[in-house]
């Protein structure tokens, strides 16, 4: 069994991005700039945004953190997004989800300029992805591809089973794995909460992507010997022995499943750090795109 270590792969990708940005400094004119909007004080969101800001600083990218109280009205948030869309000093805009219930997430996502949508959630980028066109790929699915690529896990011809059909993870992953490129070229089965006899599918899978948000859900009897297992889940489970009173657990029962796998991602330290690397990659691509626009206009 080989561990797909997202911390190592993410660090290498980030070092490469730092070098790319330095070598393209003259063309880009300024560091790539990511603007993060954070509404309220949702503890996991605070942690995710802090890691994104820190990662930008580590590789010489610029970042801005724009905070709003959870009482903010949708119009005010949309106005801020309009300003960031128009700001030529900003390359990427990220609105950390979830948003408070009184704000419609789709309206907010659709307000972001698709060329600054480094989270890849805008329907235009989703459409580009579905049609195999160039666009921003959502950070977690892109991170999974980069991880498979980094460890040279060949996916052509594999039967991939994706568990979970969210727009953020499961659905884009299933599209990406079925594309005619590497990583890709899998035969994909997309399973979800209404799938009957899930284990009939997972037991046939050469590659499993677990993205359902249920701690230690995937057990050894559901996995074929030699399978590649990518665990996307990040679940907090109460643990009084920890300083914060919880620990992070994936959707895969790692202890049980790992011995059967050819490759497996740990949680933490698997897909999580890759999501950051992919976000930075998208931010760099956005900066290149904007520099190209400046040159051609
Ligand atoms: P979601 O709640 O939006 O979607 C969950 C999906 O799982 C749904 O499509 C549902 O149909 C399916 N599902 C639920 N129960 C099921 C069952 N018993 N059998 C089969 N399918 C079932 O979740 P999400 O936003 O896609 O996130 C999934 C997990 O990934 C969460 O733990 C989340 O925290 C984590 N996540 C991690 C990262 C990262 O960077 N590592 C990024 C995004 C999400």
mmCIF file of C-alpha atoms in Angstrom, residues 72-257:
data_model
loop_
_atom_site.group_PDB
_atom_site.id
_atom_site.type_symbol
_atom_site.label_atom_id
_atom_site.label_comp_id
_atom_site.label_asym_id
_atom_site.label_seq_id
_atom_site.Cartn_x
_atom_site.Cartn_y
_atom_site.Cartn_z
ATOM 1 C CA UNK A 72 -24.993 41.013 6.036
ATOM 2 C CA UNK A 73 -27.719 41.337 3.408
ATOM 3 C CA UNK A 74 -27.383 39.644 0.018
ATOM 4 C CA UNK A 75 -27.347 42.992 -1.850
ATOM 5 C CA UNK A 76 -24.373 44.220 0.128
ATOM 6 C CA UNK A 77 -22.451 41.031 -0.603
ATOM 7 C CA UNK A 78 -23.325 41.229 -4.304
ATOM 8 C CA UNK A 79 -22.129 44.855 -4.393
ATOM 9 C CA UNK A 80 -18.766 43.797 -2.953
ATOM 10 C CA UNK A 81 -18.462 41.088 -5.601
ATOM 11 C CA UNK A 82 -19.234 43.645 -8.328
ATOM 12 C CA UNK A 83 -16.428 45.848 -6.990
ATOM 13 C CA UNK A 84 -13.986 42.929 -6.949
ATOM 14 C CA UNK A 85 -15.029 41.923 -10.485
ATOM 15 C CA UNK A 86 -14.203 45.446 -11.676
ATOM 16 C CA UNK A 87 -10.938 45.671 -9.732
ATOM 17 C CA UNK A 88 -8.090 45.017 -12.166
ATOM 18 C CA UNK A 89 -5.760 44.378 -9.220
ATOM 19 C CA UNK A 90 -7.745 41.242 -8.253
ATOM 20 C CA UNK A 91 -7.338 37.941 -10.153
ATOM 21 C CA UNK A 92 -9.370 35.465 -8.143
ATOM 22 C CA UNK A 93 -12.484 35.785 -5.991
ATOM 23 C CA UNK A 94 -13.435 33.140 -3.477
ATOM 24 C CA UNK A 95 -16.581 33.238 -1.378
ATOM 25 C CA UNK A 96 -16.151 30.768 1.455
ATOM 26 C CA UNK A 97 -19.190 28.484 1.762
ATOM 27 C CA UNK A 98 -21.504 27.877 3.504
ATOM 28 C CA UNK A 99 -23.238 31.260 3.622
ATOM 29 C CA UNK A 100 -25.953 32.170 6.147
ATOM 30 C CA UNK A 101 -29.379 30.784 5.234
ATOM 31 C CA UNK A 102 -30.859 34.154 4.223
ATOM 32 C CA UNK A 103 -28.310 34.477 1.389
ATOM 33 C CA UNK A 104 -28.780 32.470 -1.777
ATOM 34 C CA UNK A 105 -25.467 30.755 -2.575
ATOM 35 C CA UNK A 106 -26.233 30.330 -6.284
ATOM 36 C CA UNK A 107 -27.023 34.039 -6.701
ATOM 37 C CA UNK A 108 -23.717 34.901 -5.062
ATOM 38 C CA UNK A 109 -21.698 32.379 -7.085
ATOM 39 C CA UNK A 110 -23.289 33.560 -10.315
ATOM 40 C CA UNK A 111 -22.343 37.173 -9.501
ATOM 41 C CA UNK A 112 -18.621 36.303 -9.688
ATOM 42 C CA UNK A 113 -16.901 37.064 -12.997
ATOM 43 C CA UNK A 114 -16.285 33.553 -14.481
ATOM 44 C CA UNK A 115 -12.718 34.661 -15.328
ATOM 45 C CA UNK A 116 -12.116 35.319 -11.596
ATOM 46 C CA UNK A 117 -14.046 32.270 -10.383
ATOM 47 C CA UNK A 118 -11.018 30.373 -9.029
ATOM 48 C CA UNK A 119 -13.303 28.029 -7.047
ATOM 49 C CA UNK A 120 -14.804 26.934 -10.376
ATOM 50 C CA UNK A 121 -18.394 26.906 -9.090
ATOM 51 C CA UNK A 122 -19.881 29.368 -11.601
ATOM 52 C CA UNK A 123 -22.271 27.621 -14.047
ATOM 53 C CA UNK A 124 -20.127 28.888 -16.946
ATOM 54 C CA UNK A 125 -17.074 27.089 -15.573
ATOM 55 C CA UNK A 126 -19.178 24.037 -14.721
ATOM 56 C CA UNK A 127 -20.478 24.081 -18.318
ATOM 57 C CA UNK A 128 -16.951 24.395 -19.688
ATOM 58 C CA UNK A 129 -15.945 21.417 -17.571
ATOM 59 C CA UNK A 130 -18.894 19.349 -18.802
ATOM 60 C CA UNK A 131 -18.040 20.245 -22.421
ATOM 61 C CA UNK A 132 -14.313 19.573 -22.021
ATOM 62 C CA UNK A 133 -13.419 23.241 -22.564
ATOM 63 C CA UNK A 134 -10.732 25.305 -20.835
ATOM 64 C CA UNK A 135 -11.997 26.871 -17.597
ATOM 65 C CA UNK A 136 -11.544 26.834 -13.849
ATOM 66 C CA UNK A 137 -11.996 23.371 -12.363
ATOM 67 C CA UNK A 138 -13.315 23.306 -8.767
ATOM 68 C CA UNK A 139 -10.377 23.182 -6.395
ATOM 69 C CA UNK A 140 -11.033 19.856 -4.634
ATOM 70 C CA UNK A 141 -11.643 17.828 -7.835
ATOM 71 C CA UNK A 142 -8.614 19.499 -9.462
ATOM 72 C CA UNK A 143 -6.586 18.706 -6.341
ATOM 73 C CA UNK A 144 -7.560 15.030 -6.643
ATOM 74 C CA UNK A 145 -6.391 14.957 -10.282
ATOM 75 C CA UNK A 146 -3.117 16.666 -9.359
ATOM 76 C CA UNK A 147 -2.557 14.124 -6.582
ATOM 77 C CA UNK A 148 -3.146 11.146 -8.905
ATOM 78 C CA UNK A 149 -0.860 12.779 -11.463
ATOM 79 C CA UNK A 150 1.854 13.483 -8.892
ATOM 80 C CA UNK A 151 1.978 9.821 -7.810
ATOM 81 C CA UNK A 152 1.650 8.634 -11.424
ATOM 82 C CA UNK A 153 -1.474 6.618 -10.656
ATOM 83 C CA UNK A 154 -2.586 5.517 -14.107
ATOM 84 C CA UNK A 155 -6.337 5.684 -14.414
ATOM 85 C CA UNK A 156 -6.961 4.738 -18.053
ATOM 86 C CA UNK A 157 -9.531 1.943 -18.346
ATOM 87 C CA UNK A 158 -10.213 1.755 -14.601
ATOM 88 C CA UNK A 159 -13.687 1.433 -13.170
ATOM 89 C CA UNK A 160 -14.045 4.470 -10.899
ATOM 90 C CA UNK A 161 -16.833 4.663 -8.345
ATOM 91 C CA UNK A 162 -17.534 8.125 -6.978
ATOM 92 C CA UNK A 163 -19.668 8.242 -3.809
ATOM 93 C CA UNK A 164 -21.469 11.582 -3.543
ATOM 94 C CA UNK A 165 -22.905 13.806 -6.269
ATOM 95 C CA UNK A 166 -22.416 17.325 -4.900
ATOM 96 C CA UNK A 167 -21.621 20.146 -7.340
ATOM 97 C CA UNK A 168 -18.491 20.890 -5.361
ATOM 98 C CA UNK A 169 -16.934 17.429 -5.378
ATOM 99 C CA UNK A 170 -18.738 14.298 -6.607
ATOM 100 C CA UNK A 171 -20.281 15.527 -9.865
ATOM 101 C CA UNK A 172 -17.163 17.342 -11.187
ATOM 102 C CA UNK A 173 -14.917 14.435 -10.125
ATOM 103 C CA UNK A 174 -17.100 12.012 -12.059
ATOM 104 C CA UNK A 175 -16.878 14.216 -15.178
ATOM 105 C CA UNK A 176 -13.123 14.666 -14.865
ATOM 106 C CA UNK A 177 -12.416 10.972 -14.401
ATOM 107 C CA UNK A 178 -14.425 10.109 -17.491
ATOM 108 C CA UNK A 179 -12.626 12.625 -19.775
ATOM 109 C CA UNK A 180 -10.388 11.437 -22.574
ATOM 110 C CA UNK A 181 -7.119 12.380 -20.885
ATOM 111 C CA UNK A 182 -4.840 11.293 -18.083
ATOM 112 C CA UNK A 183 -5.845 11.274 -15.226
ATOM 113 C CA UNK A 184 -9.188 10.265 -16.690
ATOM 114 C CA UNK A 185 -10.367 7.702 -19.201
ATOM 115 C CA UNK A 186 -12.167 5.795 -16.446
ATOM 116 C CA UNK A 187 -15.532 4.133 -16.678
ATOM 117 C CA UNK A 188 -17.354 6.048 -13.986
ATOM 118 C CA UNK A 189 -20.230 5.055 -11.727
ATOM 119 C CA UNK A 190 -21.653 7.925 -9.698
ATOM 120 C CA UNK A 191 -23.315 6.721 -6.487
ATOM 121 C CA UNK A 192 -25.370 8.795 -4.069
ATOM 122 C CA UNK A 193 -27.783 8.568 -1.165
ATOM 123 C CA UNK A 194 -30.436 6.836 -3.291
ATOM 124 C CA UNK A 195 -28.055 4.179 -4.664
ATOM 125 C CA UNK A 196 -29.214 0.687 -3.699
ATOM 126 C CA UNK A 197 -26.656 -1.874 -2.592
ATOM 127 C CA UNK A 198 -23.759 0.550 -2.761
ATOM 128 C CA UNK A 199 -21.226 -2.134 -1.905
ATOM 129 C CA UNK A 200 -22.073 -4.033 -5.122
ATOM 130 C CA UNK A 201 -20.573 -1.063 -6.983
ATOM 131 C CA UNK A 202 -17.697 -0.259 -4.646
ATOM 132 C CA UNK A 203 -16.545 -3.904 -4.567
ATOM 133 C CA UNK A 204 -16.093 -3.786 -8.352
ATOM 134 C CA UNK A 205 -14.208 -0.492 -8.295
ATOM 135 C CA UNK A 206 -10.544 -0.099 -9.211
ATOM 136 C CA UNK A 207 -10.712 3.484 -7.962
ATOM 137 C CA UNK A 208 -13.056 4.823 -5.267
ATOM 138 C CA UNK A 209 -13.557 8.501 -4.500
ATOM 139 C CA UNK A 210 -15.470 8.805 -1.228
ATOM 140 C CA UNK A 211 -17.126 12.231 -0.906
ATOM 141 C CA UNK A 212 -20.269 11.774 1.153
ATOM 142 C CA UNK A 213 -19.438 13.379 4.494
ATOM 143 C CA UNK A 214 -20.005 10.354 6.761
ATOM 144 C CA UNK A 215 -17.157 9.446 9.137
ATOM 145 C CA UNK A 216 -15.426 6.092 8.444
ATOM 146 C CA UNK A 217 -18.305 5.031 6.160
ATOM 147 C CA UNK A 218 -16.301 2.960 3.656
ATOM 148 C CA UNK A 219 -15.343 -0.353 5.248
ATOM 149 C CA UNK A 220 -12.919 -3.076 4.166
ATOM 150 C CA UNK A 221 -15.669 -5.467 2.961
ATOM 151 C CA UNK A 222 -16.788 -2.755 0.468
ATOM 152 C CA UNK A 223 -13.375 -2.514 -1.203
ATOM 153 C CA UNK A 224 -11.651 -4.772 -3.718
ATOM 154 C CA UNK A 225 -8.078 -5.916 -3.084
ATOM 155 C CA UNK A 226 -5.637 -3.520 -4.808
ATOM 156 C CA UNK A 227 -8.083 -0.623 -5.212
ATOM 157 C CA UNK A 228 -7.029 3.033 -5.227
ATOM 158 C CA UNK A 229 -9.005 4.925 -2.570
ATOM 159 C CA UNK A 230 -9.309 8.710 -2.435
ATOM 160 C CA UNK A 231 -10.938 9.961 0.764
ATOM 161 C CA UNK A 232 -12.411 13.448 0.387
ATOM 162 C CA UNK A 233 -14.355 13.498 3.653
ATOM 163 C CA UNK A 234 -13.495 15.901 6.426
ATOM 164 C CA UNK A 235 -15.668 15.097 9.434
ATOM 165 C CA UNK A 236 -15.271 16.380 12.955
ATOM 166 C CA UNK A 237 -15.834 13.690 15.583
ATOM 167 C CA UNK A 238 -15.883 14.396 19.295
ATOM 168 C CA UNK A 239 -12.614 13.436 20.982
ATOM 169 C CA UNK A 240 -12.086 14.691 24.511
ATOM 170 C CA UNK A 241 -8.411 13.696 24.378
ATOM 171 C CA UNK A 242 -7.792 16.468 21.820
ATOM 172 C CA UNK A 243 -7.162 20.078 22.766
ATOM 173 C CA UNK A 244 -10.001 21.313 20.546
ATOM 174 C CA UNK A 245 -12.348 18.516 21.683
ATOM 175 C CA UNK A 246 -12.578 16.889 18.236
ATOM 176 C CA UNK A 247 -10.501 15.121 15.613
ATOM 177 C CA UNK A 248 -10.821 14.987 11.848
ATOM 178 C CA UNK A 249 -11.938 11.743 10.257
ATOM 179 C CA UNK A 250 -12.422 10.911 6.590
ATOM 180 C CA UNK A 251 -15.259 9.035 4.897
ATOM 181 C CA UNK A 252 -13.057 5.931 4.789
ATOM 182 C CA UNK A 253 -12.287 3.642 7.714
ATOM 183 C CA UNK A 254 -8.568 4.018 7.102
ATOM 184 C CA UNK A 255 -7.372 1.329 9.541
ATOM 185 C CA UNK A 256 -9.597 -1.312 7.931
ATOM 186 C CA UNK A 257 -9.349 -0.251 4.303
#
